[in-house]
PDB file of C-alpha atoms in Angstrom:
ATOM      1  CA  MET A   1      -4.213  21.992 -18.758  1.00 69.00           C
ATOM      2  CA  SER A   2      -2.233  24.001 -22.542  1.00 79.00           C
ATOM      3  CA  ASP A   3       0.124  21.727 -24.679  1.00 82.00           C
ATOM      4  CA  ALA A   4       2.588  23.758 -23.210  1.00 86.00           C
ATOM      5  CA  GLU A   5       2.120  23.768 -19.619  1.00 89.00           C
ATOM      6  CA  PHE A   6       1.759  20.141 -20.689  1.00 90.00           C
ATOM      7  CA  ASP A   7       5.183  20.198 -22.143  1.00 94.00           C
ATOM      8  CA  LYS A   8       6.791  22.101 -18.948  1.00 96.00           C
ATOM      9  CA  ILE A   9       5.405  18.851 -16.642  1.00 96.00           C
ATOM     10  CA  ARG A  10       6.883  16.753 -19.871  1.00 97.00           C
ATOM     11  CA  ASP A  11      10.371  18.526 -19.126  1.00 98.00           C
ATOM     12  CA  GLN A  12      10.222  18.313 -15.224  1.00 98.00           C
ATOM     13  CA  LEU A  13       9.538  14.482 -15.383  1.00 98.00           C
ATOM     14  CA  VAL A  14      12.987  14.054 -17.294  1.00 98.00           C
ATOM     15  CA  LEU A  15      14.681  15.872 -15.148  1.00 98.00           C
ATOM     16  CA  ALA A  16      13.411  13.692 -12.205  1.00 98.00           C
ATOM     17  CA  VAL A  17      13.428  10.818 -13.633  1.00 98.00           C
ATOM     18  CA  LEU A  18      17.081  10.718 -13.784  1.00 98.00           C
ATOM     19  CA  PRO A  19      18.069   9.418 -10.343  1.00 98.00           C
ATOM     20  CA  HIS A  20      15.575   6.369 -11.061  1.00 98.00           C
ATOM     21  CA  ALA A  21      16.616   6.200 -14.160  1.00 98.00           C
ATOM     22  CA  VAL A  22      19.917   4.705 -12.755  1.00 97.00           C
ATOM     23  CA  PHE A  23      18.419   1.413 -10.845  1.00 97.00           C
ATOM     24  CA  GLU A  24      15.385   0.969 -13.040  1.00 97.00           C
ATOM     25  CA  GLY A  25      16.244   2.158 -16.673  1.00 97.00           C
ATOM     26  CA  TRP A  26      14.340   4.037 -18.422  1.00 98.00           C
ATOM     27  CA  SER A  27      10.631   2.905 -17.630  1.00 97.00           C
ATOM     28  CA  MET A  28       7.304   3.140 -16.893  1.00 96.00           C
ATOM     29  CA  THR A  29       7.817   2.363 -12.495  1.00 97.00           C
ATOM     30  CA  ALA A  30      10.815   4.935 -12.966  1.00 98.00           C
ATOM     31  CA  LEU A  31       8.843   7.579 -14.587  1.00 97.00           C
ATOM     32  CA  GLN A  32       5.705   6.979 -12.122  1.00 97.00           C
ATOM     33  CA  ALA A  33       9.070   7.301  -9.462  1.00 97.00           C
ATOM     34  CA  ALA A  34       9.690  10.371 -10.645  1.00 97.00           C
ATOM     35  CA  ALA A  35       6.128  11.889 -10.826  1.00 97.00           C
ATOM     36  CA  ALA A  36       5.812  11.324  -7.040  1.00 97.00           C
ATOM     37  CA  ASP A  37       8.964  13.080  -6.721  1.00 97.00           C
ATOM     38  CA  LEU A  38       7.168  16.136  -8.343  1.00 97.00           C
ATOM     39  CA  GLY A  39       3.474  16.084  -5.866  1.00 97.00           C
ATOM     40  CA  LEU A  40       2.226  14.276  -9.044  1.00 96.00           C
ATOM     41  CA  ASP A  41      -0.724  11.628  -9.193  1.00 95.00           C
ATOM     42  CA  SER A  42       1.370   8.676 -11.054  1.00 90.00           C
ATOM     43  CA  SER A  43      -0.632   8.414 -13.716  1.00 92.00           C
ATOM     44  CA  VAL A  44       0.659  12.106 -14.560  1.00 95.00           C
ATOM     45  CA  SER A  45       4.068  10.290 -16.476  1.00 94.00           C
ATOM     46  CA  GLU A  46       1.491   7.644 -18.854  1.00 94.00           C
ATOM     47  CA  ARG A  47      -0.432  10.359 -19.859  1.00 94.00           C
ATOM     48  CA  ALA A  48       2.767  12.584 -20.364  1.00 95.00           C
ATOM     49  CA  PHE A  49       3.863  10.269 -22.736  1.00 96.00           C
ATOM     50  CA  LEU A  50       1.747   8.125 -24.119  1.00 94.00           C
ATOM     51  CA  ALA A  51       3.986   5.479 -26.005  1.00 95.00           C
ATOM     52  CA  GLY A  52       5.751   5.221 -23.215  1.00 96.00           C
ATOM     53  CA  PRO A  53       9.742   5.277 -21.753  1.00 97.00           C
ATOM     54  CA  VAL A  54      10.970   5.852 -25.405  1.00 98.00           C
ATOM     55  CA  ALA A  55       8.949   9.119 -25.749  1.00 98.00           C
ATOM     56  CA  ALA A  56       9.772  10.305 -22.362  1.00 98.00           C
ATOM     57  CA  VAL A  57      13.447   9.703 -23.920  1.00 98.00           C
ATOM     58  CA  GLU A  58      12.588  11.508 -26.868  1.00 98.00           C
ATOM     59  CA  HIS A  59      12.006  14.184 -24.701  1.00 98.00           C
ATOM     60  CA  PHE A  60      14.466  14.183 -22.280  1.00 98.00           C
ATOM     61  CA  VAL A  61      16.880  14.619 -25.833  1.00 98.00           C
ATOM     62  CA  ALA A  62      15.339  17.207 -27.228  1.00 98.00           C
ATOM     63  CA  LEU A  63      15.747  18.835 -24.039  1.00 98.00           C
ATOM     64  CA  ALA A  64      18.992  18.612 -23.791  1.00 98.00           C
ATOM     65  CA  ASP A  65      19.491  20.056 -27.681  1.00 98.00           C
ATOM     66  CA  GLN A  66      16.862  22.830 -26.061  1.00 98.00           C
ATOM     67  CA  LEU A  67      19.784  23.801 -23.244  1.00 98.00           C
ATOM     68  CA  MET A  68      22.974  22.942 -25.553  1.00 98.00           C
ATOM     69  CA  VAL A  69      21.913  26.180 -26.773  1.00 97.00           C
ATOM     70  CA  GLU A  70      20.623  28.116 -24.008  1.00 97.00           C
ATOM     71  CA  ASP A  71      24.107  27.540 -22.288  1.00 97.00           C
ATOM     72  CA  LEU A  72      25.821  28.651 -25.841  1.00 97.00           C
ATOM     73  CA  SER A  73      24.290  32.020 -24.924  1.00 95.00           C
ATOM     74  CA  SER A  74      26.609  33.847 -23.022  1.00 94.00           C
ATOM     75  CA  THR A  75      29.540  32.185 -25.403  1.00 95.00           C
ATOM     76  CA  ASP A  76      30.219  34.696 -28.767  1.00 96.00           C
ATOM     77  CA  MET A  77      30.512  31.705 -30.775  1.00 95.00           C
ATOM     78  CA  ALA A  78      31.446  34.569 -34.397  1.00 93.00           C
ATOM     79  CA  ALA A  79      34.695  34.887 -32.100  1.00 96.00           C
ATOM     80  CA  LEU A  80      35.336  30.997 -32.192  1.00 96.00           C
ATOM     81  CA  LYS A  81      36.441  29.122 -35.556  1.00 92.00           C
ATOM     82  CA  VAL A  82      33.936  26.337 -36.987  1.00 91.00           C
ATOM     83  CA  PRO A  83      35.616  23.386 -35.905  1.00 92.00           C
ATOM     84  CA  GLU A  84      36.034  25.068 -32.062  1.00 95.00           C
ATOM     85  CA  ARG A  85      32.183  25.987 -32.162  1.00 96.00           C
ATOM     86  CA  VAL A  86      31.674  22.521 -32.579  1.00 95.00           C
ATOM     87  CA  PHE A  87      34.102  21.469 -30.244  1.00 97.00           C
ATOM     88  CA  LYS A  88      32.129  23.969 -27.141  1.00 97.00           C
ATOM     89  CA  ALA A  89      28.543  23.482 -28.175  1.00 97.00           C
ATOM     90  CA  VAL A  90      29.891  19.308 -27.724  1.00 98.00           C
ATOM     91  CA  ALA A  91      31.887  19.725 -24.809  1.00 97.00           C
ATOM     92  CA  VAL A  92      29.346  22.297 -22.843  1.00 97.00           C
ATOM     93  CA  ARG A  93      26.711  19.826 -23.683  1.00 98.00           C
ATOM     94  CA  LEU A  94      28.337  16.331 -21.717  1.00 97.00           C
ATOM     95  CA  GLU A  95      29.583  18.762 -18.842  1.00 96.00           C
ATOM     96  CA  ARG A  96      25.772  19.390 -17.863  1.00 97.00           C
ATOM     97  CA  TRP A  97      24.556  15.919 -17.956  1.00 97.00           C
ATOM     98  CA  GLN A  98      28.348  14.511 -16.699  1.00 96.00           C
ATOM     99  CA  PRO A  99      26.388  13.691 -13.274  1.00 96.00           C
ATOM    100  CA  HIS A 100      23.866  11.247 -14.985  1.00 97.00           C
ATOM    101  CA  ARG A 101      25.926   9.474 -17.666  1.00 97.00           C
ATOM    102  CA  GLU A 102      24.654   6.438 -15.881  1.00 97.00           C
ATOM    103  CA  ALA A 103      20.680   7.609 -16.523  1.00 98.00           C
ATOM    104  CA  ILE A 104      21.853   8.655 -20.010  1.00 98.00           C
ATOM    105  CA  ARG A 105      23.126   4.829 -20.798  1.00 97.00           C
ATOM    106  CA  ARG A 106      20.080   3.319 -19.298  1.00 98.00           C
ATOM    107  CA  ALA A 107      18.844   5.880 -21.781  1.00 98.00           C
ATOM    108  CA  LEU A 108      21.065   4.724 -25.295  1.00 97.00           C
ATOM    109  CA  ALA A 109      19.439   1.268 -24.146  1.00 97.00           C
ATOM    110  CA  VAL A 110      16.268   1.847 -24.582  1.00 98.00           C
ATOM    111  CA  LEU A 111      16.929   3.831 -28.109  1.00 97.00           C
ATOM    112  CA  ALA A 112      18.963   0.491 -29.065  1.00 97.00           C
ATOM    113  CA  LEU A 113      16.304  -1.563 -28.685  1.00 97.00           C
ATOM    114  CA  PRO A 114      15.297  -2.876 -32.226  1.00 93.00           C
ATOM    115  CA  GLY A 115      11.874  -1.449 -32.037  1.00 96.00           C
ATOM    116  CA  ASN A 116      13.453   2.358 -31.448  1.00 97.00           C
ATOM    117  CA  ALA A 117      15.244   2.324 -34.320  1.00 97.00           C
ATOM    118  CA  LEU A 118      13.086   5.175 -35.424  1.00 97.00           C
ATOM    119  CA  ALA A 119      13.350   7.315 -32.376  1.00 97.00           C
ATOM    120  CA  ALA A 120      16.962   6.700 -32.452  1.00 97.00           C
ATOM    121  CA  THR A 121      17.597   8.315 -35.893  1.00 97.00           C
ATOM    122  CA  ARG A 122      14.966  10.854 -35.084  1.00 97.00           C
ATOM    123  CA  VAL A 123      17.182  11.781 -31.932  1.00 97.00           C
ATOM    124  CA  THR A 124      20.105  11.832 -33.038  1.00 97.00           C
ATOM    125  CA  CYS A 125      19.485  13.217 -37.025  1.00 96.00           C
ATOM    126  CA  ARG A 126      17.668  16.386 -34.233  1.00 97.00           C
ATOM    127  CA  THR A 127      20.862  16.751 -32.014  1.00 98.00           C
ATOM    128  CA  ILE A 128      23.271  16.660 -34.786  1.00 97.00           C
ATOM    129  CA  ASP A 129      21.530  19.511 -36.561  1.00 96.00           C
ATOM    130  CA  ALA A 130      21.186  21.508 -33.477  1.00 97.00           C
ATOM    131  CA  ILE A 131      25.185  21.236 -32.935  1.00 97.00           C
ATOM    132  CA  TRP A 132      25.543  22.222 -35.882  1.00 95.00           C
ATOM    133  CA  ARG A 133      22.708  25.471 -35.810  1.00 95.00           C
ATOM    134  CA  ALA A 134      24.484  26.585 -32.855  1.00 96.00           C
ATOM    135  CA  ALA A 135      27.528  26.158 -34.280  1.00 94.00           C
ATOM    136  CA  GLY A 136      26.296  29.141 -37.297  1.00 93.00           C
ATOM    137  CA  ASP A 137      26.089  26.256 -40.217  1.00 91.00           C
ATOM    138  CA  ASN A 138      23.239  27.567 -42.293  1.00 82.00           C
ATOM    139  CA  SER A 139      23.908  25.621 -45.351  1.00 82.00           C
ATOM    140  CA  HIS A 140      21.459  24.386 -47.572  1.00 80.00           C
ATOM    141  CA  ASP A 141      23.429  22.664 -49.938  1.00 82.00           C
ATOM    142  CA  PHE A 142      25.028  19.123 -50.633  1.00 81.00           C
ATOM    143  CA  SER A 143      27.641  19.612 -47.578  1.00 83.00           C
ATOM    144  CA  TRP A 144      23.965  20.066 -45.454  1.00 87.00           C
ATOM    145  CA  TYR A 145      24.336  16.391 -45.896  1.00 89.00           C
ATOM    146  CA  THR A 146      28.447  15.702 -45.567  1.00 89.00           C
ATOM    147  CA  LYS A 147      28.834  17.695 -41.989  1.00 90.00           C
ATOM    148  CA  ARG A 148      25.924  16.138 -40.273  1.00 92.00           C
ATOM    149  CA  ALA A 149      27.221  12.365 -41.415  1.00 92.00           C
ATOM    150  CA  THR A 150      30.337  13.127 -40.421  1.00 92.00           C
ATOM    151  CA  LEU A 151      29.713  14.751 -37.024  1.00 94.00           C
ATOM    152  CA  THR A 152      27.030  11.746 -36.219  1.00 95.00           C
ATOM    153  CA  ALA A 153      30.617   9.542 -36.483  1.00 94.00           C
ATOM    154  CA  VAL A 154      31.976  11.758 -34.241  1.00 95.00           C
ATOM    155  CA  TYR A 155      28.912  12.895 -31.935  1.00 97.00           C
ATOM    156  CA  THR A 156      28.803   9.111 -31.129  1.00 96.00           C
ATOM    157  CA  ALA A 157      32.352   8.160 -30.830  1.00 96.00           C
ATOM    158  CA  THR A 158      32.856  10.641 -28.684  1.00 97.00           C
ATOM    159  CA  MET A 159      29.778   9.742 -26.298  1.00 97.00           C
ATOM    160  CA  LEU A 160      30.736   6.095 -26.210  1.00 96.00           C
ATOM    161  CA  TYR A 161      34.129   7.351 -25.086  1.00 97.00           C
ATOM    162  CA  TRP A 162      32.054   9.540 -22.774  1.00 98.00           C
ATOM    163  CA  LEU A 163      30.542   7.051 -20.564  1.00 97.00           C
ATOM    164  CA  ASP A 164      33.638   5.129 -19.750  1.00 96.00           C
ATOM    165  CA  ASP A 165      35.526   7.799 -19.067  1.00 97.00           C
ATOM    166  CA  SER A 166      36.783   8.030 -15.775  1.00 94.00           C
ATOM    167  CA  SER A 167      39.196  10.672 -15.844  1.00 94.00           C
ATOM    168  CA  ASP A 168      38.319  14.018 -14.505  1.00 91.00           C
ATOM    169  CA  ASP A 169      35.406  16.009 -15.214  1.00 88.00           C
ATOM    170  CA  GLY A 170      35.930  14.698 -18.648  1.00 93.00           C
ATOM    171  CA  ALA A 171      39.290  16.257 -19.634  1.00 96.00           C
ATOM    172  CA  ASP A 172      39.971  12.676 -21.747  1.00 97.00           C
ATOM    173  CA  THR A 173      36.544  12.370 -23.698  1.00 97.00           C
ATOM    174  CA  LEU A 174      37.279  16.594 -24.765  1.00 97.00           C
ATOM    175  CA  ALA A 175      40.959  15.682 -25.136  1.00 97.00           C
ATOM    176  CA  PHE A 176      39.403  12.504 -27.371  1.00 97.00           C
ATOM    177  CA  LEU A 177      37.451  14.704 -29.224  1.00 97.00           C
ATOM    178  CA  ARG A 178      39.499  17.395 -30.733  1.00 96.00           C
ATOM    179  CA  ARG A 179      41.286  14.953 -31.970  1.00 95.00           C
ATOM    180  CA  ARG A 180      38.584  12.993 -34.004  1.00 94.00           C
ATOM    181  CA  LEU A 181      37.564  17.148 -34.423  1.00 93.00           C
ATOM    182  CA  ALA A 182      40.814  17.141 -36.384  1.00 92.00           C
ATOM    183  CA  ASP A 183      41.245  14.215 -38.134  1.00 89.00           C
ATOM    184  CA  VAL A 184      37.878  15.866 -39.709  1.00 85.00           C
ATOM    185  CA  GLY A 185      39.981  18.611 -40.650  1.00 72.00           C
ATOM    186  CA  ARG A 186      42.827  17.081 -42.380  1.00 72.00           C
ATOM    187  CA  VAL A 187      40.256  14.718 -44.212  1.00 55.00           C
ATOM    188  CA  THR A 188      38.275  17.941 -45.257  1.00 57.00           C
ATOM    189  CA  GLN A 189      41.237  20.082 -46.238  1.00 56.00           C
ATOM    190  CA  MET A 190      42.872  16.901 -48.267  1.00 45.00           C
ATOM    191  CA  ARG A 191      39.241  16.429 -50.023  1.00 48.00           C
ATOM    192  CA  ARG A 192      39.220  20.295 -51.703  1.00 52.00           C
ATOM    193  CA  LYS A 193      42.758  19.618 -52.265  1.00 49.00           C
ATOM    194  CA  VAL A 194      42.065  16.694 -54.652  1.00 41.00           C
ATOM    195  CA  GLU A 195      39.114  18.871 -56.028  1.00 45.00           C
ATOM    196  CA  GLY A 196      40.668  21.229 -56.682  1.00 51.00           C
ATOM    197  CA  TRP A 197      42.755  19.792 -58.192  1.00 46.00           C
ATOM    198  CA  PHE A 198      40.214  17.851 -60.424  1.00 45.00           C
ATOM    199  CA  SER A 199      38.529  20.907 -61.565  1.00 54.00           C
ATOM    200  CA  ARG A 200      41.379  22.710 -62.953  1.00 57.00           C
ATOM    201  CA  GLY A 201      41.603  19.074 -65.162  1.00 59.00           C
ATOM    202  CA  ARG A 202      45.219  17.894 -63.183  1.00 55.00           C
ATOM    203  CA  ARG A 203      45.318  14.013 -61.442  1.00 52.00           C
ATOM    204  CA  PRO A 204      47.014  14.646 -58.139  1.00 51.00           C
ATOM    205  CA  GLY A 205      51.353  13.789 -58.888  1.00 54.00           C
ATOM    206  CA  ALA A 206      50.623  14.692 -62.683  1.00 54.00           C
ATOM    207  CA  PRO A 207      53.651  17.477 -63.788  1.00 54.00           C
ATOM    208  CA  HIS A 208      52.018  20.763 -63.717  1.00 54.00           C
ATOM    209  CA  ARG A 209      52.665  22.273 -67.228  1.00 53.00           C
ATOM    210  CA  ARG A 210      53.333  25.352 -68.752  1.00 49.00           C
TER     211      ARG A 210
END
């Protein structure tokens, strides 16, 4: 079996495990049940994820990143302003996984374990980068880091809000996301003003010299 074929099996397994993860968590028991649902030998789940459940969670998040980009393919992102592009990317992502919030909560619990800190950092960085790239960001200067650090805070807060959102179709979560992005926009505008003042040798509030 080629690597590409085995990757497809991994994709199928992490999707099939979602209903089982609600009750069993992201465990080998849940992965074996997913393999059985697909008509595969239970040993396949072990060979697919040699590092155990955390590897399955990492693969799931990577697949979610890929599907987010595919879901956005029908959207004319170029016609939107950058904040709307970011909003659209996150909204599309949350909409796809709305029926599986509890399974995703259990996935986050795996990443929250002390021994999985590096995996948690990896998947978060990849997801944030995928969102920014989907939004058309190709920066290579210091703003590359600041944009991703800022969005990490917004995305993490939004995910936590979404997990407990009982509103229809996650409407409250989308409103929360809009508010957080608006807050970031206001801070960014103020930072640019301050940078402009100092670049012209002026202090904020200092009188203008004629």
